[in-house]
mmCIF file of C-alpha atoms and ligand atoms in Angstrom:
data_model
loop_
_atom_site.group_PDB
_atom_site.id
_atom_site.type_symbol
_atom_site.label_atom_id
_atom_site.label_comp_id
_atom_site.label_asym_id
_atom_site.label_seq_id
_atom_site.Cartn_x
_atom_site.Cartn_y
_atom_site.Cartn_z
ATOM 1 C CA UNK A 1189 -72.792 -63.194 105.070
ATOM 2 C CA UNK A 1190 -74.768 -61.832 102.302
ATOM 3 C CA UNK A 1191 -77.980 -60.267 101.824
ATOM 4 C CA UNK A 1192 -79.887 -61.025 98.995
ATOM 5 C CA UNK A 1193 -82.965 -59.686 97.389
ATOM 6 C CA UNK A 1194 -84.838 -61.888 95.495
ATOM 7 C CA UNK A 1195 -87.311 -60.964 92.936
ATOM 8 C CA UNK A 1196 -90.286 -63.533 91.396
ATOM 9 C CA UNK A 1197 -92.333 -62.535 89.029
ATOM 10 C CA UNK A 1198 -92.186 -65.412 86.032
ATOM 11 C CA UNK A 1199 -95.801 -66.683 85.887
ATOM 12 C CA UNK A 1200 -98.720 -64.943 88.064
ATOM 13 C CA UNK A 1201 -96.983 -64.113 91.480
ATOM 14 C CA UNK A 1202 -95.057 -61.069 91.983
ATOM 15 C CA UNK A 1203 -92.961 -61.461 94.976
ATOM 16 C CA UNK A 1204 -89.928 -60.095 96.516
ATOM 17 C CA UNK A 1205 -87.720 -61.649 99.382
ATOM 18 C CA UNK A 1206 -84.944 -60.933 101.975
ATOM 19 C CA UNK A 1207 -82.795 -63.626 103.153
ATOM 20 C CA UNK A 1208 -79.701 -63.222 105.311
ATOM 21 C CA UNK A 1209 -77.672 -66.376 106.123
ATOM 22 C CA UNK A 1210 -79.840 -68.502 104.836
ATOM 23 C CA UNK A 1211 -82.595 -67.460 106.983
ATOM 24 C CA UNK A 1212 -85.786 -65.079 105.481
ATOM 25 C CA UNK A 1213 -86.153 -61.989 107.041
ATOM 26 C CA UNK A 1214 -89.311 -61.329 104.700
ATOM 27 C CA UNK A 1215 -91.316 -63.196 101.724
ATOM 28 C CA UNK A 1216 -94.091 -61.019 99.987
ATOM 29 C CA UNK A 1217 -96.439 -63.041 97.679
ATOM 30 C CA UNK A 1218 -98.954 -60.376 95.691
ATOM 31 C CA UNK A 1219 -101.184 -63.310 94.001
ATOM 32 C CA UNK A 1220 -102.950 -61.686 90.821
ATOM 33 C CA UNK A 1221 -107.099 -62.974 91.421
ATOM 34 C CA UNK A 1222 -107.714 -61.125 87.843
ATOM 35 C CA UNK A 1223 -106.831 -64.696 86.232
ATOM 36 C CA UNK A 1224 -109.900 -66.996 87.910
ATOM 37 C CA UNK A 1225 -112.369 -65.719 85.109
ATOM 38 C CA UNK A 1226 -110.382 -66.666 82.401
ATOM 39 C CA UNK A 1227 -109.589 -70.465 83.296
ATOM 40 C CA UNK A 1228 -105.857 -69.905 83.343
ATOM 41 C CA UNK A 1229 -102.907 -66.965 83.168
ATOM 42 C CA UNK A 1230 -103.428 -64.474 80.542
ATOM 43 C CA UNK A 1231 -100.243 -63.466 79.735
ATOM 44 C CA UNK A 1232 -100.700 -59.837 79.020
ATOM 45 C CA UNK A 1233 -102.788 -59.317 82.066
ATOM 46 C CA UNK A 1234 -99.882 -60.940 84.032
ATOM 47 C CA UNK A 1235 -97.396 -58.265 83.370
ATOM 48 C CA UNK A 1236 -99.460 -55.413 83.932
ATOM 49 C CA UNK A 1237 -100.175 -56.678 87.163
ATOM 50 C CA UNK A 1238 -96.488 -57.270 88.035
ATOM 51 C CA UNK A 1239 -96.093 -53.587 86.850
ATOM 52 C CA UNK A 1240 -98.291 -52.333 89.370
ATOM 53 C CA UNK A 1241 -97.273 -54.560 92.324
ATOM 54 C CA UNK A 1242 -93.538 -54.917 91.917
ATOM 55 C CA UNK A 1243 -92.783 -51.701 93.674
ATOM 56 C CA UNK A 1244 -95.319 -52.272 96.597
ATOM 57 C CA UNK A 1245 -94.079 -55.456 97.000
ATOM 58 C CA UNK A 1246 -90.193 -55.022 97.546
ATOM 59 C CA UNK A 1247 -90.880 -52.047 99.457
ATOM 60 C CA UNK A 1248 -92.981 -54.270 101.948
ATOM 61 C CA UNK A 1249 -90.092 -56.787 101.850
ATOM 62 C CA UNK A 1250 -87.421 -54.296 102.906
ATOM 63 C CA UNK A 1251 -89.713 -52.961 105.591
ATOM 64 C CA UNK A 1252 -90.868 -56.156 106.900
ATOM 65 C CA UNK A 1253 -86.689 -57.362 106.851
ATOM 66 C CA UNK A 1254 -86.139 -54.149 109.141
ATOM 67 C CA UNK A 1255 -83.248 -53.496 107.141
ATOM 68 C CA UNK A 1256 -82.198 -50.450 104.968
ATOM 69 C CA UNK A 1257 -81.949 -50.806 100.851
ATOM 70 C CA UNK A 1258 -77.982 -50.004 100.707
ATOM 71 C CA UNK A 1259 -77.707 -53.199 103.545
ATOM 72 C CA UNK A 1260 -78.757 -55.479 100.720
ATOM 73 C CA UNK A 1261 -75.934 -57.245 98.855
ATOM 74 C CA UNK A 1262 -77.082 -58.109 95.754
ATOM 75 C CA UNK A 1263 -80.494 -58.532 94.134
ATOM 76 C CA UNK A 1264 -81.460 -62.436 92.690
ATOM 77 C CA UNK A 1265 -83.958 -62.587 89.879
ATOM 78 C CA UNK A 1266 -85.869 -65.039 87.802
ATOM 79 C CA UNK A 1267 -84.567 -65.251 84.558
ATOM 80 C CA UNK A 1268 -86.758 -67.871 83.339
ATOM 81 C CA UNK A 1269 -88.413 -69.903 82.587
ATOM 82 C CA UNK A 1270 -91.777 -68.370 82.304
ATOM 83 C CA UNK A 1271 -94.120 -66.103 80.590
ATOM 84 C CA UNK A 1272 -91.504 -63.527 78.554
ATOM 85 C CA UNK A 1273 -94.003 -60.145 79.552
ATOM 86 C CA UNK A 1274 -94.199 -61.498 83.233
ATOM 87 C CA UNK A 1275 -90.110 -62.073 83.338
ATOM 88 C CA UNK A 1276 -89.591 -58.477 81.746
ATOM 89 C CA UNK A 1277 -91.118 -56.739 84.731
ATOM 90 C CA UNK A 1278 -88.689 -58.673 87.248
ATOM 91 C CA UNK A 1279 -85.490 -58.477 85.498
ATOM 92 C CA UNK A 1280 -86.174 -54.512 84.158
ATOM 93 C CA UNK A 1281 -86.764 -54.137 88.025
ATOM 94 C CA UNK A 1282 -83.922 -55.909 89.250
ATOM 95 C CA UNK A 1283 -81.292 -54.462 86.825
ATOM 96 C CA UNK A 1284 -82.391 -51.023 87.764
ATOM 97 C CA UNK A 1285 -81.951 -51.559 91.693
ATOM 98 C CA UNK A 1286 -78.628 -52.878 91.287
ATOM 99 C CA UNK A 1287 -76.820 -50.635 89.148
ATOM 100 C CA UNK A 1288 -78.783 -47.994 91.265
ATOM 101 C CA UNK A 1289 -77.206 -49.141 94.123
ATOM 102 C CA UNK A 1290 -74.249 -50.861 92.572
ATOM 103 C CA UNK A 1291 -74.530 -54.243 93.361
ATOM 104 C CA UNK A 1292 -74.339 -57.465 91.786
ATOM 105 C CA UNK A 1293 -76.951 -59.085 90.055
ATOM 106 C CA UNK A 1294 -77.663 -62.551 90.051
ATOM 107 C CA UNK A 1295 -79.432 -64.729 87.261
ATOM 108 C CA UNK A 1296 -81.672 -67.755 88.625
ATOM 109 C CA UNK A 1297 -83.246 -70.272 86.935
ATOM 110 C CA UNK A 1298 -87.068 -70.396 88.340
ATOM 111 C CA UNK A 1299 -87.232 -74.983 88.383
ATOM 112 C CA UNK A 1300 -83.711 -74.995 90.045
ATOM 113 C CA UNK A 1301 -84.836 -72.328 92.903
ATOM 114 C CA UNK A 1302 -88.015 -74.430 93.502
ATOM 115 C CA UNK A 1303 -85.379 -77.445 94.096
ATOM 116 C CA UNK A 1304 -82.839 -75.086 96.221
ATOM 117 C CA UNK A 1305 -85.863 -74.047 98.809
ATOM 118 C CA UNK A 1306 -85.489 -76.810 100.741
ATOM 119 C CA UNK A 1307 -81.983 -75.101 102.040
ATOM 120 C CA UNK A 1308 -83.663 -72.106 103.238
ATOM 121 C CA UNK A 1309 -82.505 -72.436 106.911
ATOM 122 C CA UNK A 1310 -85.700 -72.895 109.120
ATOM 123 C CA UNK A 1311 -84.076 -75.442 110.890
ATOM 124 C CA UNK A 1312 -85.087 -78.355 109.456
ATOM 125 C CA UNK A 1313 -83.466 -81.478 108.294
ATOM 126 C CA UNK A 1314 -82.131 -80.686 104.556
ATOM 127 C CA UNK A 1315 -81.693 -83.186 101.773
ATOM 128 C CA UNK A 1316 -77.633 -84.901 101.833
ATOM 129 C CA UNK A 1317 -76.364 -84.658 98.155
ATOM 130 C CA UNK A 1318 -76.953 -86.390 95.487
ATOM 131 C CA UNK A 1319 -80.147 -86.547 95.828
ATOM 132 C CA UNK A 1320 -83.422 -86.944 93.626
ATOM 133 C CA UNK A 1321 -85.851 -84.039 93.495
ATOM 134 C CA UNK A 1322 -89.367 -84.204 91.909
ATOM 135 C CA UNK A 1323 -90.003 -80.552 90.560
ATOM 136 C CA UNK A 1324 -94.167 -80.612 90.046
ATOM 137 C CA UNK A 1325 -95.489 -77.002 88.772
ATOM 138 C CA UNK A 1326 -98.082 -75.414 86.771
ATOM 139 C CA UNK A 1327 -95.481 -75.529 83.717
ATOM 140 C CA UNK A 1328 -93.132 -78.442 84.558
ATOM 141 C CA UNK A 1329 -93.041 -81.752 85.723
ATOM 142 C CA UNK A 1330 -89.132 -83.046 86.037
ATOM 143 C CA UNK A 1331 -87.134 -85.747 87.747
ATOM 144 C CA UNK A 1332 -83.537 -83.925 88.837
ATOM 145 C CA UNK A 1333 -80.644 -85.766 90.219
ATOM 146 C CA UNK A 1334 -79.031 -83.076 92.246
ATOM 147 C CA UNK A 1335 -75.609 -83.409 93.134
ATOM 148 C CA UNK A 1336 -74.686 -79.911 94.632
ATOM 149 C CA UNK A 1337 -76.215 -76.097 94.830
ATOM 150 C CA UNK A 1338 -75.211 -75.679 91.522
ATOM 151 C CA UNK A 1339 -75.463 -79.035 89.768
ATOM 152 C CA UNK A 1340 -78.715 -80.596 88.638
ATOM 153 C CA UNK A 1341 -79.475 -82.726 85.643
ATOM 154 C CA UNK A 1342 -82.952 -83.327 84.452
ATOM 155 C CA UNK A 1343 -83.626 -87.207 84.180
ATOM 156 C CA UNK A 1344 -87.425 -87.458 83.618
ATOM 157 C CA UNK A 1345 -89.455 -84.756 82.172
ATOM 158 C CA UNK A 1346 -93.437 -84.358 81.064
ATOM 159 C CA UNK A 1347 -93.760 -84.787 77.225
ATOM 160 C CA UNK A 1348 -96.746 -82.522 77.105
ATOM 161 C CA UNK A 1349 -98.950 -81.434 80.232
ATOM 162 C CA UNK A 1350 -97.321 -80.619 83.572
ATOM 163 C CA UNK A 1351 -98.536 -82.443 86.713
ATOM 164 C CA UNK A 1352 -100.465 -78.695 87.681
ATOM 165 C CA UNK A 1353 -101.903 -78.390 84.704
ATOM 166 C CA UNK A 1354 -103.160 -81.810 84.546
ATOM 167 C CA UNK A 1355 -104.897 -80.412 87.941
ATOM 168 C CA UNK A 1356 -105.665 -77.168 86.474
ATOM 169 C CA UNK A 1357 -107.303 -78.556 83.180
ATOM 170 C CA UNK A 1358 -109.219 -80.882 85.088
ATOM 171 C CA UNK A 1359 -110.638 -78.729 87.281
ATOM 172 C CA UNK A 1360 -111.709 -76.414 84.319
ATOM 173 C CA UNK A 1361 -113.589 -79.320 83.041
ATOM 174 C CA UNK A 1362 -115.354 -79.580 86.700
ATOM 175 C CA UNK A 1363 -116.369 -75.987 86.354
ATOM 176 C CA UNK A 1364 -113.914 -74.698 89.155
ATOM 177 C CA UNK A 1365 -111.560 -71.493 88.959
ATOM 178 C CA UNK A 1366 -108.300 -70.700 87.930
ATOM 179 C CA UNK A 1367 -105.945 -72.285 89.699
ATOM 180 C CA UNK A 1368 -107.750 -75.282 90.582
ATOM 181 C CA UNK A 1369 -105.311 -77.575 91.563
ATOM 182 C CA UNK A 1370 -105.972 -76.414 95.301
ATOM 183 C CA UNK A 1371 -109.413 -76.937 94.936
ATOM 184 C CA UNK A 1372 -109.312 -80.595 93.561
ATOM 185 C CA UNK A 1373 -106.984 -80.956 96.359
ATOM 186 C CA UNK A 1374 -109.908 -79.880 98.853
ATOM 187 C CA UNK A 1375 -113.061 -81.433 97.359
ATOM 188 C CA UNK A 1376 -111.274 -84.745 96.768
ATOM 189 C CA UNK A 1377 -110.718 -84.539 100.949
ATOM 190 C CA UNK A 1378 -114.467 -85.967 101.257
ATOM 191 C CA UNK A 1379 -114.399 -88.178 98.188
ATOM 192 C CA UNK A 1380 -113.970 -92.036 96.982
ATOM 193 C CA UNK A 1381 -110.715 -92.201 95.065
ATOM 194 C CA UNK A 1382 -111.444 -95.462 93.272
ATOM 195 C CA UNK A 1383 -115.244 -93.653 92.195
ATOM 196 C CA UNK A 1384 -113.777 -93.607 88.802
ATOM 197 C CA UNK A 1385 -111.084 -94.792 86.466
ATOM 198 C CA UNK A 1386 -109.258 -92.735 83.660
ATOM 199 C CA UNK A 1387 -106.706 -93.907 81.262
ATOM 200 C CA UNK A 1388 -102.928 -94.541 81.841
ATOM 201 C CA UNK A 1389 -100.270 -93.242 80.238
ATOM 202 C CA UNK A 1390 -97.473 -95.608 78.853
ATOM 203 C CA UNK A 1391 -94.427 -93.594 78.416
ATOM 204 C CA UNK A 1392 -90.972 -95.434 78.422
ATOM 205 C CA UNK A 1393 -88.097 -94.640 80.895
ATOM 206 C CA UNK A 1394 -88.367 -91.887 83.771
ATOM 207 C CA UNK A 1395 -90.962 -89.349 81.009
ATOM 208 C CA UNK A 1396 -94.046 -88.125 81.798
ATOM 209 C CA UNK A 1397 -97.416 -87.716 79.578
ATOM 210 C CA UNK A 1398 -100.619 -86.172 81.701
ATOM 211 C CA UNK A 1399 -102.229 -85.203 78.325
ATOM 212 C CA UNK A 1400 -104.123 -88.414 77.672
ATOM 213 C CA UNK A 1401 -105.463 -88.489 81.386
ATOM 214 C CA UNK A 1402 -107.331 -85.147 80.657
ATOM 215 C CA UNK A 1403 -108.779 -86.214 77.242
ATOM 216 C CA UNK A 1404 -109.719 -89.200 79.029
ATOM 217 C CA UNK A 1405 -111.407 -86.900 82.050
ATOM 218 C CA UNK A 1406 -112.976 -85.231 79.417
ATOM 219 C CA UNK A 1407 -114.672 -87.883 77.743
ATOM 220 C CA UNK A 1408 -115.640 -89.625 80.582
ATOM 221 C CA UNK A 1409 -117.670 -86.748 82.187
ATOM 222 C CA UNK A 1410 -119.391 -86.214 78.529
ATOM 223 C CA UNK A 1411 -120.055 -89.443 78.267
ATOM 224 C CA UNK A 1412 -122.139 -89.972 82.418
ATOM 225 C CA UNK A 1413 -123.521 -86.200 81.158
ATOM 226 C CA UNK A 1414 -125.512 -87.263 78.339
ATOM 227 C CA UNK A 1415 -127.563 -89.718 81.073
ATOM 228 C CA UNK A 1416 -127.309 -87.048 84.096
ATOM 229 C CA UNK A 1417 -126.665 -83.614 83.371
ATOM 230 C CA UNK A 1418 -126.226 -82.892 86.862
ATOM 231 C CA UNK A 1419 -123.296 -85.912 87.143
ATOM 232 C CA UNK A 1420 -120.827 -83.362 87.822
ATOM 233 C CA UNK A 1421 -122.231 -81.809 90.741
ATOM 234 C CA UNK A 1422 -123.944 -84.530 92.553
ATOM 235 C CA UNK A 1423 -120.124 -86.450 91.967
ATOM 236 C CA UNK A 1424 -117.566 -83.570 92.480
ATOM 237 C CA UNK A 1425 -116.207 -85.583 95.923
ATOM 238 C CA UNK A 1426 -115.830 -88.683 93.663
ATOM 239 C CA UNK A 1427 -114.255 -86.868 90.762
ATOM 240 C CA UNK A 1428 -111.590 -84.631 92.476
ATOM 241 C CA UNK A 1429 -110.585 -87.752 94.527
ATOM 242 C CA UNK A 1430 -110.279 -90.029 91.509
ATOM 243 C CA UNK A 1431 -108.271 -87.236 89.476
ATOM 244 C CA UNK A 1432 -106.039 -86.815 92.119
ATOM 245 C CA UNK A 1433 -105.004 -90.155 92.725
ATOM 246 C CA UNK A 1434 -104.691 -90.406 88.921
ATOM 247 C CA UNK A 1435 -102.310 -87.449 88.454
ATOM 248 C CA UNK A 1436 -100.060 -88.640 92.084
ATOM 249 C CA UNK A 1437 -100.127 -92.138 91.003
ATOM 250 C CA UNK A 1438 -98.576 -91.495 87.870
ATOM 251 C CA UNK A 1439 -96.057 -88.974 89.435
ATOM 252 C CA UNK A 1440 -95.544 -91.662 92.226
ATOM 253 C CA UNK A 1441 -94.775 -94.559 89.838
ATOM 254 C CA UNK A 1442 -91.939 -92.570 87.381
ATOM 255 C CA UNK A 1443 -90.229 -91.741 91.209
ATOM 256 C CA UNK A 1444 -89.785 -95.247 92.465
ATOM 257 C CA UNK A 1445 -88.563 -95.960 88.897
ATOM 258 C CA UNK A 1446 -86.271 -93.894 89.153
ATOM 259 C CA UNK A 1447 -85.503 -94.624 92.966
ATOM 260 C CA UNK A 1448 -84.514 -98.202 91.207
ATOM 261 C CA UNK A 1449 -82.728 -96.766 88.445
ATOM 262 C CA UNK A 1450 -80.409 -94.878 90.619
ATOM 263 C CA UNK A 1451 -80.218 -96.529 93.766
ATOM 264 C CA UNK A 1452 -80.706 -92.734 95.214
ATOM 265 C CA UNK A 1453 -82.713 -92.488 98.365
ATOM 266 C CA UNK A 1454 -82.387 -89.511 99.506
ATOM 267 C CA UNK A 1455 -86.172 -88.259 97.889
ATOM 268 C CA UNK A 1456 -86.915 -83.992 97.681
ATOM 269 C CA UNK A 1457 -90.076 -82.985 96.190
ATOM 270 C CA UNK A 1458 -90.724 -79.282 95.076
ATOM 271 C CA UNK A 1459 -93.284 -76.664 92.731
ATOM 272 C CA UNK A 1460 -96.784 -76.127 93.554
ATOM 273 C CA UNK A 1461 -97.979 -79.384 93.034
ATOM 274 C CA UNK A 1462 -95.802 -80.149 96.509
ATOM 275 C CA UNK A 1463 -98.309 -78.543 98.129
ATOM 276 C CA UNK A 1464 -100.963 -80.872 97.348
ATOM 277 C CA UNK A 1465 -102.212 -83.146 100.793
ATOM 278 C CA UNK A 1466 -102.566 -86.691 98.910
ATOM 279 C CA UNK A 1467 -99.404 -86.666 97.335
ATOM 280 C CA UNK A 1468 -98.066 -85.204 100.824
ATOM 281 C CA UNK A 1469 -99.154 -88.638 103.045
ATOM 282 C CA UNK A 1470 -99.123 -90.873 99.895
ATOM 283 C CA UNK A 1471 -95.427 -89.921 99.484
ATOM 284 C CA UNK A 1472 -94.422 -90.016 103.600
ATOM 285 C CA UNK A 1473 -96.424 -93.226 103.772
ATOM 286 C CA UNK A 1474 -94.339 -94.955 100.352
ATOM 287 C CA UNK A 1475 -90.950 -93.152 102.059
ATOM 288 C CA UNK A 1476 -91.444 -94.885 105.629
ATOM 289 C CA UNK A 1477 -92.416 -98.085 104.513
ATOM 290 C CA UNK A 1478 -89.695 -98.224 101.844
ATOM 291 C CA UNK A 1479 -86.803 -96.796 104.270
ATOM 292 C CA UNK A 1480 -86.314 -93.497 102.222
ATOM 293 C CA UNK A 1481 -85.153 -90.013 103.342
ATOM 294 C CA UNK A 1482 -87.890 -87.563 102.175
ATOM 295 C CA UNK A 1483 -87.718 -84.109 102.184
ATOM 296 C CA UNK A 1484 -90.939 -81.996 101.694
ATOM 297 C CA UNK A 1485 -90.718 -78.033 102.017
ATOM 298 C CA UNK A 1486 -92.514 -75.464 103.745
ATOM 299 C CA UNK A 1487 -96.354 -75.045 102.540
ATOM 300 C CA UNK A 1488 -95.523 -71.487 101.211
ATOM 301 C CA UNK A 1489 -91.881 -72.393 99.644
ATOM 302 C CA UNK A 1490 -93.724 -74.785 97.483
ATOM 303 C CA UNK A 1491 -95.645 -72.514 95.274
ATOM 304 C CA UNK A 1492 -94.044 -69.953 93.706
ATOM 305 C CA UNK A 1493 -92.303 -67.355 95.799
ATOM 306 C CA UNK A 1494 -89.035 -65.069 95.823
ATOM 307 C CA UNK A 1495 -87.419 -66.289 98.825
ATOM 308 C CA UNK A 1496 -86.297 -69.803 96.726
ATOM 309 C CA UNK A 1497 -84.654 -66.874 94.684
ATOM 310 C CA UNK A 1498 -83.059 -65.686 97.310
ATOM 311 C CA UNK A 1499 -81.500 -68.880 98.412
ATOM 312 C CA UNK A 1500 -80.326 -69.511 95.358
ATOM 313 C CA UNK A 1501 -79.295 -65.881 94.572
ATOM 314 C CA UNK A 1502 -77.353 -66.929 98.082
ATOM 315 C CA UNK A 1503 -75.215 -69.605 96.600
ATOM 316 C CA UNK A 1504 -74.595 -68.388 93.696
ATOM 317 C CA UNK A 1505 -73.124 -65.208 95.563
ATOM 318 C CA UNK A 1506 -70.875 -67.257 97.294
ATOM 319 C CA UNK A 1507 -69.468 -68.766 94.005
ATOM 320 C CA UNK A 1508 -69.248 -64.925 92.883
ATOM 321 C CA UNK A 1509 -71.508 -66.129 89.586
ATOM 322 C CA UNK A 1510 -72.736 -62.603 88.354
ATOM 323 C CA UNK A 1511 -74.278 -61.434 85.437
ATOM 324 C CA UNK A 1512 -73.651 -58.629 83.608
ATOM 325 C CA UNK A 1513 -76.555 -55.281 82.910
ATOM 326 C CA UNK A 1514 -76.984 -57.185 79.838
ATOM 327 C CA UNK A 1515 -78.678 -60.350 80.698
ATOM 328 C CA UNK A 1516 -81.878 -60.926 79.018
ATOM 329 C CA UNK A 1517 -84.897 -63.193 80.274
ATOM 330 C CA UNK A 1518 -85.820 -66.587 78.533
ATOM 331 C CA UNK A 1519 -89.120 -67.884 78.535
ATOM 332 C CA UNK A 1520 -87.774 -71.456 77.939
ATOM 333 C CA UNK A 1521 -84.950 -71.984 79.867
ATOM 334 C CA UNK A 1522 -83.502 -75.327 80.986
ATOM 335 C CA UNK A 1523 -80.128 -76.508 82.820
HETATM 336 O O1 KG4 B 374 -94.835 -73.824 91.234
HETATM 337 P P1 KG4 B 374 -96.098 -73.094 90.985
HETATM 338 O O2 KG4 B 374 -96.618 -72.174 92.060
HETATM 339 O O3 KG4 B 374 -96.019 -72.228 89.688
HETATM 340 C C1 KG4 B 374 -95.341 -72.641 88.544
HETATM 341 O O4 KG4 B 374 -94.084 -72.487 88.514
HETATM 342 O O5 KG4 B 374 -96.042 -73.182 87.654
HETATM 343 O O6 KG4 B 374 -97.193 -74.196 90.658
HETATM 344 C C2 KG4 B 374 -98.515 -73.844 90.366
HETATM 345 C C3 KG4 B 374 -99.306 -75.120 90.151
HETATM 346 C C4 KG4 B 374 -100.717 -74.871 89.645
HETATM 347 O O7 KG4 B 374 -100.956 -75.729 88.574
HETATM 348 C C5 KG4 B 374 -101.593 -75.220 90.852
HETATM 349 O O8 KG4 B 374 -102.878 -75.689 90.514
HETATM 350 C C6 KG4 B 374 -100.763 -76.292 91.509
HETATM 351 O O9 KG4 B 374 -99.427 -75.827 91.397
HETATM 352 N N1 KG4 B 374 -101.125 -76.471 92.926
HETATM 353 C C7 KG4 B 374 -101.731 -77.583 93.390
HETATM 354 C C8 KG4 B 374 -101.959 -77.359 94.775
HETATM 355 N N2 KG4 B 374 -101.475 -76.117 95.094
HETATM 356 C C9 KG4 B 374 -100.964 -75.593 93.943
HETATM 357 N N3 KG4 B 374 -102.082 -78.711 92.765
HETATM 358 C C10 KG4 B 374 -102.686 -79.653 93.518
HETATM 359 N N4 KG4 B 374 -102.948 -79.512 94.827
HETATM 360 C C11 KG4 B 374 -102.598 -78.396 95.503
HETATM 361 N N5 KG4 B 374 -102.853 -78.266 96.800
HETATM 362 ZN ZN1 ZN B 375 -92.914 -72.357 89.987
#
């Protein structure tokens, strides 16, 4: 069986992975903190950062594996999509440690590694093909129908805001840090999710639209601050509850569409949104009472990491899918 390196570095984590069989021997996350003053990723301070950790980073990996560089079969790497300066630092990286120890390189797309994840072999139950993944980032929100390792097609998608930035752009109008998806996710813990009410999108079919929910946020909040300048402080419980259950209730409503539409229940969620607690027991509660299979992964293979490159690094090794020294990264990328 293979060993594959896998290399992530297309948004704000750099992070390199080794997984043999299936199974990680070693997942290093370097998160970059630079980016909480600025209210989201700044691009150029991304890659620099990646520059400086990359090496660090698959050094601990190989260490922390116990194996030795020339064990390594080939090296997996996110091609996109991403941030172009971020991507450039991975696949520079990658190319350079495989023709320096001649051995293939492998090309993965970032949203189809999220899905793959769930087959990192930990033991668990994994998802019986086809079956529907719900792939909720910081960039994208999609809908796949996944009917093997290497065939996915997108049947929803966000028209405008993904489901994390809905999270994220909220929480910048609450006053929290960069990202604050997590942070919603723990306030709203201690709050009333019916507090307050924002507006609904009404997009046709299995789509997504979250940028209407944050303009309505927005104007809400303006609207109790002109009475209470303190509202947001003496209500941040209320808020983060109510925006939560705003942004998984939409997210919940396209999946059981398209739960109808396809008659698939065999239900994978994936991205960093995953990791969020509500949509966690809002989504096991909807999956026992309606009799579906649902697959959630591990806390740390939800956000972004290398070792969902690996995996998929891993079957696409098996299918002998290379890419050539000449393979460029894409900053929009789909499949
Ligand atoms: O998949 P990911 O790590 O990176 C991208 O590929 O974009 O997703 C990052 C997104 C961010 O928007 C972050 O706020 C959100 O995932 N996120 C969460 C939680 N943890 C991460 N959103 C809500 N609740 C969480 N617990
Ligand atoms: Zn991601």
């Amino acid at each position: 069986m293979p060993i594959i390196l896998g290399i992530e570095s297309s948004c704000d984590d750099t992070s390199a992975a080794i997984l043999s069989n299936q199974k990680i021997l070693s997942n290093i996350v370097a998160n970059q903190e630079v980016h909480s003053l600025y209210g989201g990723v700044v691009p150029e301070l991304a890659s620099r950062a990646h520059q400086q950790n990359i090496i660090p980073v698959v050094d601990a990996a190989i260490k922390q594996a116990n194996i030795k560089k020339h064990d390594i079969s080939a090296v997996a790497f996110t091609k996109g999509p991403g941030l172009l300066g971020s991507l450039l630092v991975g696949t520079s990286f990658s190319k350079g440690f495989a023709i320096g120890l001649n051995i293939p390189l492998i090309a993965i797309n970032h949203m189809q590694a999220h899905i793959l994840a769930h087959f990192i072999d930990e033991d668990q139950k994994t998802p019986n093909f086809p079956f529907l993944c719900l792939t909720v980032s910081g960039g994208h929100t999609q809908i796949v129908k996944v009917e093997n390792y290497n065939k996915m097609t997108i049947i929803g998608t966000t028209l405008d805001d993904a489901a994390g930035e809905a999270f994220d752009k909220s929480a910048k109008i609450l006053g929290l840090p960069y990202p604050g998806g997590p942070l919603i996710d723990k306030y709203a813990k201690n709050g009333d999710k019916t507090a307050f009410k924002f507006g609904k999108p009404k997009i046709k079919e299995l789509d997504f639209s979250f940028s209407g929910l944050k303009t309505s946020i927005l104007y809400s909040i303006q609207n109790y601050q002109k009475d209470n300048p303190n509202f947001i402080s003496k209500n941040l419980e209320n808020l983060c509850a109510s925006i939560q259950y705003s942004i998984v209730t939409i997210l919940l409503e396209k999946l059981e569409k398209a739960i109808k539409k396809t008659g698939i229940k065999e239900i994978a969620i994936a991205g960093g949104v995953s990791a969020n607690s509500y949509f966690r027991s809002t989504l096991k509660k909807l999956s026992n009472d309606k009799k579906y299979n649902l697959y959630i992964p591990k806390f740390e293979y939800c956000t972004d990491n290398a070792a969902m490159i690996a995996i998929a690094g891993h079957f696409k090794y098996l299918d002998k899918e290379f890419s050539n020294h000449t393979e460029t990264p894409q900053a929009s990328l789909s499949f």
